mmCIF file of C-alpha atoms and ligand atoms in Angstrom:
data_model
loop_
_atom_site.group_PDB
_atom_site.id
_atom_site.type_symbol
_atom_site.label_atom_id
_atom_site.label_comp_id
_atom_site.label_asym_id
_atom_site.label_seq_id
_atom_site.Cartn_x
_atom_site.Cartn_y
_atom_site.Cartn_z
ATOM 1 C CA UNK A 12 -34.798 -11.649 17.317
ATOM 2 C CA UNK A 13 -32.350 -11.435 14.844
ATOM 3 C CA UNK A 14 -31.661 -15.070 12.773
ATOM 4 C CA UNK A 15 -28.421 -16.501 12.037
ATOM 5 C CA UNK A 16 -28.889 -15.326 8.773
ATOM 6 C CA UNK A 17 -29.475 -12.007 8.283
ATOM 7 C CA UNK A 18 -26.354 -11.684 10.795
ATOM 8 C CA UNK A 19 -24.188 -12.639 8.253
ATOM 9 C CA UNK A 20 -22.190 -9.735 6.682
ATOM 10 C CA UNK A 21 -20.903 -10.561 3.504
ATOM 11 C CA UNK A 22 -18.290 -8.928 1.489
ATOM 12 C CA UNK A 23 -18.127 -9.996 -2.480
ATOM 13 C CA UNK A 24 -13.959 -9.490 -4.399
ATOM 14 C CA UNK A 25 -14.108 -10.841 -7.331
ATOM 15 C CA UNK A 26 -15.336 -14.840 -7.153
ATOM 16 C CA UNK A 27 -14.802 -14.709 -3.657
ATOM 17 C CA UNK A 28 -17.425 -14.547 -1.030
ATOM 18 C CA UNK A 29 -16.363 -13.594 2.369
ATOM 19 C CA UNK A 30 -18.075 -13.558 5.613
ATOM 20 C CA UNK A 31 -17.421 -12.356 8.836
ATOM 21 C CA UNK A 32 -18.293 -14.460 11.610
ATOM 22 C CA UNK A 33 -18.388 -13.021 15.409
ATOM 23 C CA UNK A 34 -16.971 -15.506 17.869
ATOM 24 C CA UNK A 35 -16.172 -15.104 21.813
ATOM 25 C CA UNK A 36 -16.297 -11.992 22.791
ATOM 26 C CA UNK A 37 -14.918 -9.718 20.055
ATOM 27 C CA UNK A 38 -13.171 -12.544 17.298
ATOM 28 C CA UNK A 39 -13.693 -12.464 14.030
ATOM 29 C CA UNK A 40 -13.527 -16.064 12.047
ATOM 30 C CA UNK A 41 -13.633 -15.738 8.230
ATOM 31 C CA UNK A 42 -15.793 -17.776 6.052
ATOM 32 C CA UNK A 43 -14.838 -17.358 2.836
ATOM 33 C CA UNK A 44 -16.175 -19.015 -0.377
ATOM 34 C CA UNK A 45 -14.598 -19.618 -3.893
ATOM 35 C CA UNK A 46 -16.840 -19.679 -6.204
ATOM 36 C CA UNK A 47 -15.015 -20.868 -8.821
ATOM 37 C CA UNK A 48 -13.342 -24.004 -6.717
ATOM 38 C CA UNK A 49 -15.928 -24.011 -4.460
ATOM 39 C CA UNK A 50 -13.367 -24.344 -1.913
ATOM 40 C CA UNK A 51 -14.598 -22.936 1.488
ATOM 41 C CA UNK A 52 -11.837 -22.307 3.984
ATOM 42 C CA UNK A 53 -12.333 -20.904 7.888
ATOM 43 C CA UNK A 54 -9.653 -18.208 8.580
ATOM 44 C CA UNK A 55 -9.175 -19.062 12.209
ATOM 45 C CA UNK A 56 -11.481 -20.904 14.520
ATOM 46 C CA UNK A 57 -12.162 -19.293 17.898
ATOM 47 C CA UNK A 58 -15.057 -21.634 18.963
ATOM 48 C CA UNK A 59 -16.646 -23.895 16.709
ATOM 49 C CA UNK A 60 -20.486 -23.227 16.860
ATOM 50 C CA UNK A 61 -20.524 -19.445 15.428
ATOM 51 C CA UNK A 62 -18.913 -21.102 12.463
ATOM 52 C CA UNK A 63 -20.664 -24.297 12.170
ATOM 53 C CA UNK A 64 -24.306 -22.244 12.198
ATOM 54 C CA UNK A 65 -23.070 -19.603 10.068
ATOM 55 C CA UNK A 66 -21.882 -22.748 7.628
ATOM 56 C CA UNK A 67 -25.404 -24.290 8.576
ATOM 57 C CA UNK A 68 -27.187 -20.874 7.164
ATOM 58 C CA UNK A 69 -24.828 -20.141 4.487
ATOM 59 C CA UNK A 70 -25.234 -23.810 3.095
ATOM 60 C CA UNK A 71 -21.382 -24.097 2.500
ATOM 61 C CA UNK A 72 -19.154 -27.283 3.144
ATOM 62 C CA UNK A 73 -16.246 -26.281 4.909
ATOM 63 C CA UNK A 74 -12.884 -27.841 2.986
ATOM 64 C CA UNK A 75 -10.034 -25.917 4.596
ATOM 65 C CA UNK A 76 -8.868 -24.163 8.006
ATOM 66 C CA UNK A 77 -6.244 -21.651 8.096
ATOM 67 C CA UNK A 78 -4.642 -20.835 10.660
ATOM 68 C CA UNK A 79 -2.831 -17.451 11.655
ATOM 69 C CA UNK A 80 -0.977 -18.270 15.319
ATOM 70 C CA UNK A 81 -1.752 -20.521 18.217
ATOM 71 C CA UNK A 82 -3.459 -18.657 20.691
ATOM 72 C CA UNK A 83 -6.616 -20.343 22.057
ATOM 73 C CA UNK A 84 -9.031 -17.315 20.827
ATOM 74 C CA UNK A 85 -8.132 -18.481 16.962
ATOM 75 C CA UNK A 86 -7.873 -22.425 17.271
ATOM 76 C CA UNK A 87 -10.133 -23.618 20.149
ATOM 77 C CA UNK A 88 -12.768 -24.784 17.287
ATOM 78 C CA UNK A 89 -10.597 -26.306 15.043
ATOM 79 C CA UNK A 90 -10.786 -30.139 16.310
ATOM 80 C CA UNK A 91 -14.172 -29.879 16.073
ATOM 81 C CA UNK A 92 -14.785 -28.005 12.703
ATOM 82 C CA UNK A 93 -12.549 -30.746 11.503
ATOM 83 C CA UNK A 94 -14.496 -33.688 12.574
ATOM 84 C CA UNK A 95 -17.221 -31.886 9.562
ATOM 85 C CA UNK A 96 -15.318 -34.016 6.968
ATOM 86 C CA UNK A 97 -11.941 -33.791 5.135
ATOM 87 C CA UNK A 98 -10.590 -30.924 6.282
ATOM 88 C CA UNK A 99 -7.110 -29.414 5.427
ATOM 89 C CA UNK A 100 -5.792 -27.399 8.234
ATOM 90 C CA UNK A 101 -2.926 -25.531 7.580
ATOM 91 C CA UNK A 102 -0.657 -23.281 9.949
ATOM 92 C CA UNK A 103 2.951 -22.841 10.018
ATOM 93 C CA UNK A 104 5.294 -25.521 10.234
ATOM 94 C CA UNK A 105 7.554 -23.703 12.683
ATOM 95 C CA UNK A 106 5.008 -23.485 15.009
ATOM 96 C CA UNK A 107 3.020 -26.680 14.584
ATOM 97 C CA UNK A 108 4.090 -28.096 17.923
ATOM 98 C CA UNK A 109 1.725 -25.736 19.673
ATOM 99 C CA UNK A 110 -0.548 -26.043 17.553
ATOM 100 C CA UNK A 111 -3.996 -28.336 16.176
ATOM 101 C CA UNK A 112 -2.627 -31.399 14.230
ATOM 102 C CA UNK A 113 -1.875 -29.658 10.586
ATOM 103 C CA UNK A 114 -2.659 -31.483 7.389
ATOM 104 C CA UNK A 115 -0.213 -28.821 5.848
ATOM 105 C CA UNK A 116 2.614 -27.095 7.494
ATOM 106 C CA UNK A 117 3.448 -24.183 5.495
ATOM 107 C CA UNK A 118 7.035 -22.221 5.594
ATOM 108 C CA UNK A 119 6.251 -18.502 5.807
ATOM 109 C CA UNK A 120 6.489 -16.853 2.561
ATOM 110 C CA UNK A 121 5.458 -19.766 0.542
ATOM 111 C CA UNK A 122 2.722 -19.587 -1.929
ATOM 112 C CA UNK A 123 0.053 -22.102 -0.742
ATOM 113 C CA UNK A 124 -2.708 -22.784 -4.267
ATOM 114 C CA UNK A 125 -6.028 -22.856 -3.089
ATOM 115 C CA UNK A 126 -8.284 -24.171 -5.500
ATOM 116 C CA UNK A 127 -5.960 -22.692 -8.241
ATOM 117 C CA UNK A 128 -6.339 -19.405 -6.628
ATOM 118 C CA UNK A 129 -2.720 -17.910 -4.853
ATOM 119 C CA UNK A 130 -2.481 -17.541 -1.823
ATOM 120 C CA UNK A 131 0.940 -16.061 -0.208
ATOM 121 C CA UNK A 132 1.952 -16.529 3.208
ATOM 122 C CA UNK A 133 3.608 -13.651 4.967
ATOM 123 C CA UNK A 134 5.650 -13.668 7.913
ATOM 124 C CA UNK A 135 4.694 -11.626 10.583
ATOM 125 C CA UNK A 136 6.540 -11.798 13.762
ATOM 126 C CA UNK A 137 5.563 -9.464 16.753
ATOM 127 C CA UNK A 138 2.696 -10.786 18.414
ATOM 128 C CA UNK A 139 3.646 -13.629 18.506
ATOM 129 C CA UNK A 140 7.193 -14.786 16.348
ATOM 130 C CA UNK A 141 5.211 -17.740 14.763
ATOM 131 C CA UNK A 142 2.412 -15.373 13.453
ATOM 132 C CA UNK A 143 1.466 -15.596 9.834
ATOM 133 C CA UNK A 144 -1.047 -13.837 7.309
ATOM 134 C CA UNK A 145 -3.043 -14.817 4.125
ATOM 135 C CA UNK A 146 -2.822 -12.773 1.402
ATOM 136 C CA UNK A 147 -5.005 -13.354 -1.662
ATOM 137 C CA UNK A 148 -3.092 -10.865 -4.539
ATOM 138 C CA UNK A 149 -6.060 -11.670 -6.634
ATOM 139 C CA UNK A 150 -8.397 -10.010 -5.644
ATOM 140 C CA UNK A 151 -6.483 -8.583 -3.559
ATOM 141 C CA UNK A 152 -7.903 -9.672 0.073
ATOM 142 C CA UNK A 153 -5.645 -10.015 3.193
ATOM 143 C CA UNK A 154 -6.622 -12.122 6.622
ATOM 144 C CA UNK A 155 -4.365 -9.776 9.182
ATOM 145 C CA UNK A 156 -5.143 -12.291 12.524
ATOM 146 C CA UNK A 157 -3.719 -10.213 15.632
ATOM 147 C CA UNK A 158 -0.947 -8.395 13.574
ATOM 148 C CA UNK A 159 -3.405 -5.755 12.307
ATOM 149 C CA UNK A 160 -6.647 -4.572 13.709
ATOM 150 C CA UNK A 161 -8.073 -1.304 12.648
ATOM 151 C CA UNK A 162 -6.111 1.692 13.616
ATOM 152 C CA UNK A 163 -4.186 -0.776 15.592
ATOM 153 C CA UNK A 164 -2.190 -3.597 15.925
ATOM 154 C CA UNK A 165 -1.754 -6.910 18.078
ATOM 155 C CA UNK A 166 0.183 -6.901 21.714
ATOM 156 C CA UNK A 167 4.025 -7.900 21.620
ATOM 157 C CA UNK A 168 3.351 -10.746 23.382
ATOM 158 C CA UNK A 169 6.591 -12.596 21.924
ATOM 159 C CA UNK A 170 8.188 -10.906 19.553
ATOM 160 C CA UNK A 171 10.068 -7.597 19.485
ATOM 161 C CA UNK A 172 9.068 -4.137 18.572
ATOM 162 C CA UNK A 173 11.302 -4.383 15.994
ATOM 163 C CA UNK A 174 9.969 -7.470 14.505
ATOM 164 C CA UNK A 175 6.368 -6.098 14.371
ATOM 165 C CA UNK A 176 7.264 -2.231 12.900
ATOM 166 C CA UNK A 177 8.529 -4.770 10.406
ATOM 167 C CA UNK A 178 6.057 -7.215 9.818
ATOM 168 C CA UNK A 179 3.508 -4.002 9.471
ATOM 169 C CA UNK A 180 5.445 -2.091 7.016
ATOM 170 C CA UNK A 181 5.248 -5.682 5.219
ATOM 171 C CA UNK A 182 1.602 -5.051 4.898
ATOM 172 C CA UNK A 183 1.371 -1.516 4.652
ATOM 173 C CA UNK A 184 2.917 -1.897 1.221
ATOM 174 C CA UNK A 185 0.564 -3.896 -0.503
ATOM 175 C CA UNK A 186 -1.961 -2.347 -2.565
ATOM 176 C CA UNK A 187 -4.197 0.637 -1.068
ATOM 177 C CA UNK A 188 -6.938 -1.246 -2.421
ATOM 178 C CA UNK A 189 -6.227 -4.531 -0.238
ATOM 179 C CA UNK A 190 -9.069 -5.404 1.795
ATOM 180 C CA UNK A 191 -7.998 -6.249 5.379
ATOM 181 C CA UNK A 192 -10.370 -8.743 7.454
ATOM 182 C CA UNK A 193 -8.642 -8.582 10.911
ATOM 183 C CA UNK A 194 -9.304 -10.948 13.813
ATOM 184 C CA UNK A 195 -10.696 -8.413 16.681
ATOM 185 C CA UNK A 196 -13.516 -5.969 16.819
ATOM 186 C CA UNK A 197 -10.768 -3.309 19.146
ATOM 187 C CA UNK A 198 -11.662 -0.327 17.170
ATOM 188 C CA UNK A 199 -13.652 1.764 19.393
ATOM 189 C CA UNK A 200 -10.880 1.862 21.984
ATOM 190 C CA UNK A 201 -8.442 1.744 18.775
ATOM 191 C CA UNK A 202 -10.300 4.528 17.705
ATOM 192 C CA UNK A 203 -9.902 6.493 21.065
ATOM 193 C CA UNK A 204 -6.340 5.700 20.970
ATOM 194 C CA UNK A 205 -5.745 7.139 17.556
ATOM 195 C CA UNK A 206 -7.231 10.264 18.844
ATOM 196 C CA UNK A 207 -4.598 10.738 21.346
ATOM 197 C CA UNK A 208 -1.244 10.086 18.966
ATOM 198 C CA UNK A 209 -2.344 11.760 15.903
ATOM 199 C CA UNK A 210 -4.848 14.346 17.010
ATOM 200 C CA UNK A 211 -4.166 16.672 13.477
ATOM 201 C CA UNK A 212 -4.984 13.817 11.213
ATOM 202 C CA UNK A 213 -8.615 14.753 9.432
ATOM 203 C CA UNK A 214 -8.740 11.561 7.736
ATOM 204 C CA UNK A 215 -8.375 10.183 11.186
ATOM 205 C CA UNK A 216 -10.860 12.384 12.901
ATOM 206 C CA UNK A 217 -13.631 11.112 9.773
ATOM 207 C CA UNK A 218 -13.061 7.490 9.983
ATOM 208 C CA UNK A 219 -13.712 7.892 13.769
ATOM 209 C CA UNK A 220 -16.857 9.608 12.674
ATOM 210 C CA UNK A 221 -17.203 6.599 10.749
ATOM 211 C CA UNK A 222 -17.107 3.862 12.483
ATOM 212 C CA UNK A 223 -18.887 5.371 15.949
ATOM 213 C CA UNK A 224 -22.107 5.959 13.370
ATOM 214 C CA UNK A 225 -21.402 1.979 12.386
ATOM 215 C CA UNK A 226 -20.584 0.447 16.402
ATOM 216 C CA UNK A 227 -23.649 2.896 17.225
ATOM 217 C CA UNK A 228 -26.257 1.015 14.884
ATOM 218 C CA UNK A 229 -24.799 -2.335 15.817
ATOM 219 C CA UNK A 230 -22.250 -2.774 12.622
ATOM 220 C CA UNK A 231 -18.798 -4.690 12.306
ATOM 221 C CA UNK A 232 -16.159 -2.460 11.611
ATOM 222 C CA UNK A 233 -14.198 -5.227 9.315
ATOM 223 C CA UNK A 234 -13.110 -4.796 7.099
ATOM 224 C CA UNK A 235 -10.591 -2.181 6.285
ATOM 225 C CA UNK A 236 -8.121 -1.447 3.404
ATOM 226 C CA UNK A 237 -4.296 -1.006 3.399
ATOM 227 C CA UNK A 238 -4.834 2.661 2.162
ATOM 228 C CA UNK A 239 -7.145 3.436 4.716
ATOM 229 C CA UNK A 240 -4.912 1.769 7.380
ATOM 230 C CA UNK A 241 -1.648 3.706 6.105
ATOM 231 C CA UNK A 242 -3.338 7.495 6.550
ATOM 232 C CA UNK A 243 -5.388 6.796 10.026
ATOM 233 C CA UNK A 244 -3.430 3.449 11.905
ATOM 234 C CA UNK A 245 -1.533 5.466 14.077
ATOM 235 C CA UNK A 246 0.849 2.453 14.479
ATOM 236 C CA UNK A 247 1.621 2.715 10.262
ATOM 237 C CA UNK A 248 2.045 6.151 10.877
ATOM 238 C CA UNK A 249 5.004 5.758 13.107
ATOM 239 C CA UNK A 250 7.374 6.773 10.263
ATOM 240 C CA UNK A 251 5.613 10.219 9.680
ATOM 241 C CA UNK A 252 7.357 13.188 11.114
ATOM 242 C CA UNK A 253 4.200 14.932 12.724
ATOM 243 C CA UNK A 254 3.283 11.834 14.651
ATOM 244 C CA UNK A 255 7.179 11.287 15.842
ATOM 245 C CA UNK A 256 6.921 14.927 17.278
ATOM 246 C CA UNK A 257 4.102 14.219 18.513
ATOM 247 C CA UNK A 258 4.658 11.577 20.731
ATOM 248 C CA UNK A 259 8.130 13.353 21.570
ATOM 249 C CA UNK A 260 10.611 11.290 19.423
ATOM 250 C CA UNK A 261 11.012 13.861 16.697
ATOM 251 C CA UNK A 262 14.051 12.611 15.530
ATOM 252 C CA UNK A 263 14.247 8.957 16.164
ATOM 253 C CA UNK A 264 13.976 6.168 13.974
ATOM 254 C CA UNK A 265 10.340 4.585 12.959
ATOM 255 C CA UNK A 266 10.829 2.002 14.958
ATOM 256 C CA UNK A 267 11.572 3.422 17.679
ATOM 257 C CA UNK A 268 8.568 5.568 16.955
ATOM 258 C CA UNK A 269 6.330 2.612 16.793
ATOM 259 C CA UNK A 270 7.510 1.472 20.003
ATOM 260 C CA UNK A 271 6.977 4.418 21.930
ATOM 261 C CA UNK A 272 3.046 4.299 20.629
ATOM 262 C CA UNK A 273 3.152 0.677 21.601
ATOM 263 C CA UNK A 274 4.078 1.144 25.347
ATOM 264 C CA UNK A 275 1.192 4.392 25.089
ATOM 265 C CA UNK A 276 -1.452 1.736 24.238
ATOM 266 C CA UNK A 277 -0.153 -0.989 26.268
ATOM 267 C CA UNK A 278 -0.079 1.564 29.305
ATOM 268 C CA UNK A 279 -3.627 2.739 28.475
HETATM 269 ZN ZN1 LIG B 310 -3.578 -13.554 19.515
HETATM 270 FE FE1 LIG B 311 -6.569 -12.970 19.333
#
């Protein structure tokens, strides 16, 4: 038997300590630990009692719960993670009325200070229009939620194609370097995807290498980077001409591009 424990995958960027926390079937929660603050914030709560034992193990005091978009798979734990103490929960404002009480409502693209450490808020309409992401520019860390998985990207449940081509090319321009922890393990049928839309990409064909040899011996695949995301998510790649030919659109606008790949996986 495995123990809580030595489940925990933990990532170190700079005084940060982040770790990934499996929840439902294939959710990711975020732990993630300041060292310098102290601070120790939950990015999204899918169930409570992954988080609460990994908290247990870890020996951390959860002080903050951020919150990327109101479906149940990222908030059903929240009234009880909050009931651990103090808790700040913060989400956007615009959609608080669907969802857990927040402590603070934040207006996409403000610049929340967590323990004296940035934190930016990006809107990122498409999966749903109320979505939001963290991004940390120092040291350089990103909490994606549904809007982008590994070689893939969330469902237009709400929003438009339009809105999420936009939101991603939002992302894709941060730093190469920006670590990405995203909030579903999809990437083995992300992977298979891929395969089909950009079937000349060898960068592509490696990371699927990759990450079978990691699924295989019972690894996480999060996280990821922007720059590894812009050469092998087939959904960032929507603006290259080789992948508009290939999916028959050689001459249409990215967008148009992107939504094209969208309706493939959808369809899938
Ligand atoms: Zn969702
Ligand atoms: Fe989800």
């Amino acid at each position: 038997m495995v123990s809580a424990l030595t489940a925990l995958e933990t990532t170190e960027a700079g005084s940060l300590k982040i770790v990934s926390v499996p929840c439902l079937n294939d959710n990711f929660a975020y732990l993630v630990r300041d060292d310098v603050s102290g601070n120790v914030a939950v990015i999204d709560a899918p169930e409570a009692e992954p988080i609460e034992a990994a908290l247990h193990a870890l020996g951390w005091t959860l002080t903050h719960i951020f919150i990327t978009h109101h479906h149940n798979d990222h908030i059903d734990g929240v009234e009880r993670l909050r009931e651990l103490g103090d808790i700040t929960v913060i989400g956007s404002g615009a959609d608080a009325n669907r969802l857990p009480i927040l402590t603070h409502a934040i207006t996409p693209g403000d610049t929340w200070s967590w323990g004296g450490r940035q934190v930016r808020v990006i809107d990122t309409p498409g999966h749903t229009v109320g979505h939001i992401v963290y991004h940390l520019p120092e040291p350089g860390v990103l909490f994606s939620g549904d809007t982008m998985f590994a070689m893939g990207c969330g469902r237009l449940f709400e929003g438009t194609a339009q809105q999420m081509w936009s939101s991603l090319c939002t992302l894709s321009s941060l730093p190469d370097d920006t670590i990405v922890f995203f909030g579903h393990e999809y990437t083995a049928s992300n992977a298979d995807f891929a395969l089909t839309v950009d079937p000349q990409n060898a960068a592509l064909h490696a990371r699927v290498k990759d990450v079978i040899a990691t699924l295989n011996s019972g690894g996480r695949t999060t996280p990821t980077t922007i720059g590894l995301e812009r050469q092998t998510n087939p959904f960032l790649r929507a603006a290259a001409p080789e992948v508009a030919a290939l999916v028959g659109l050689p001459d249409a606008d990215a967008e148009i591009v992107f939504a094209e790949i969208r309706r493939r996986k959808d369809a899938g």
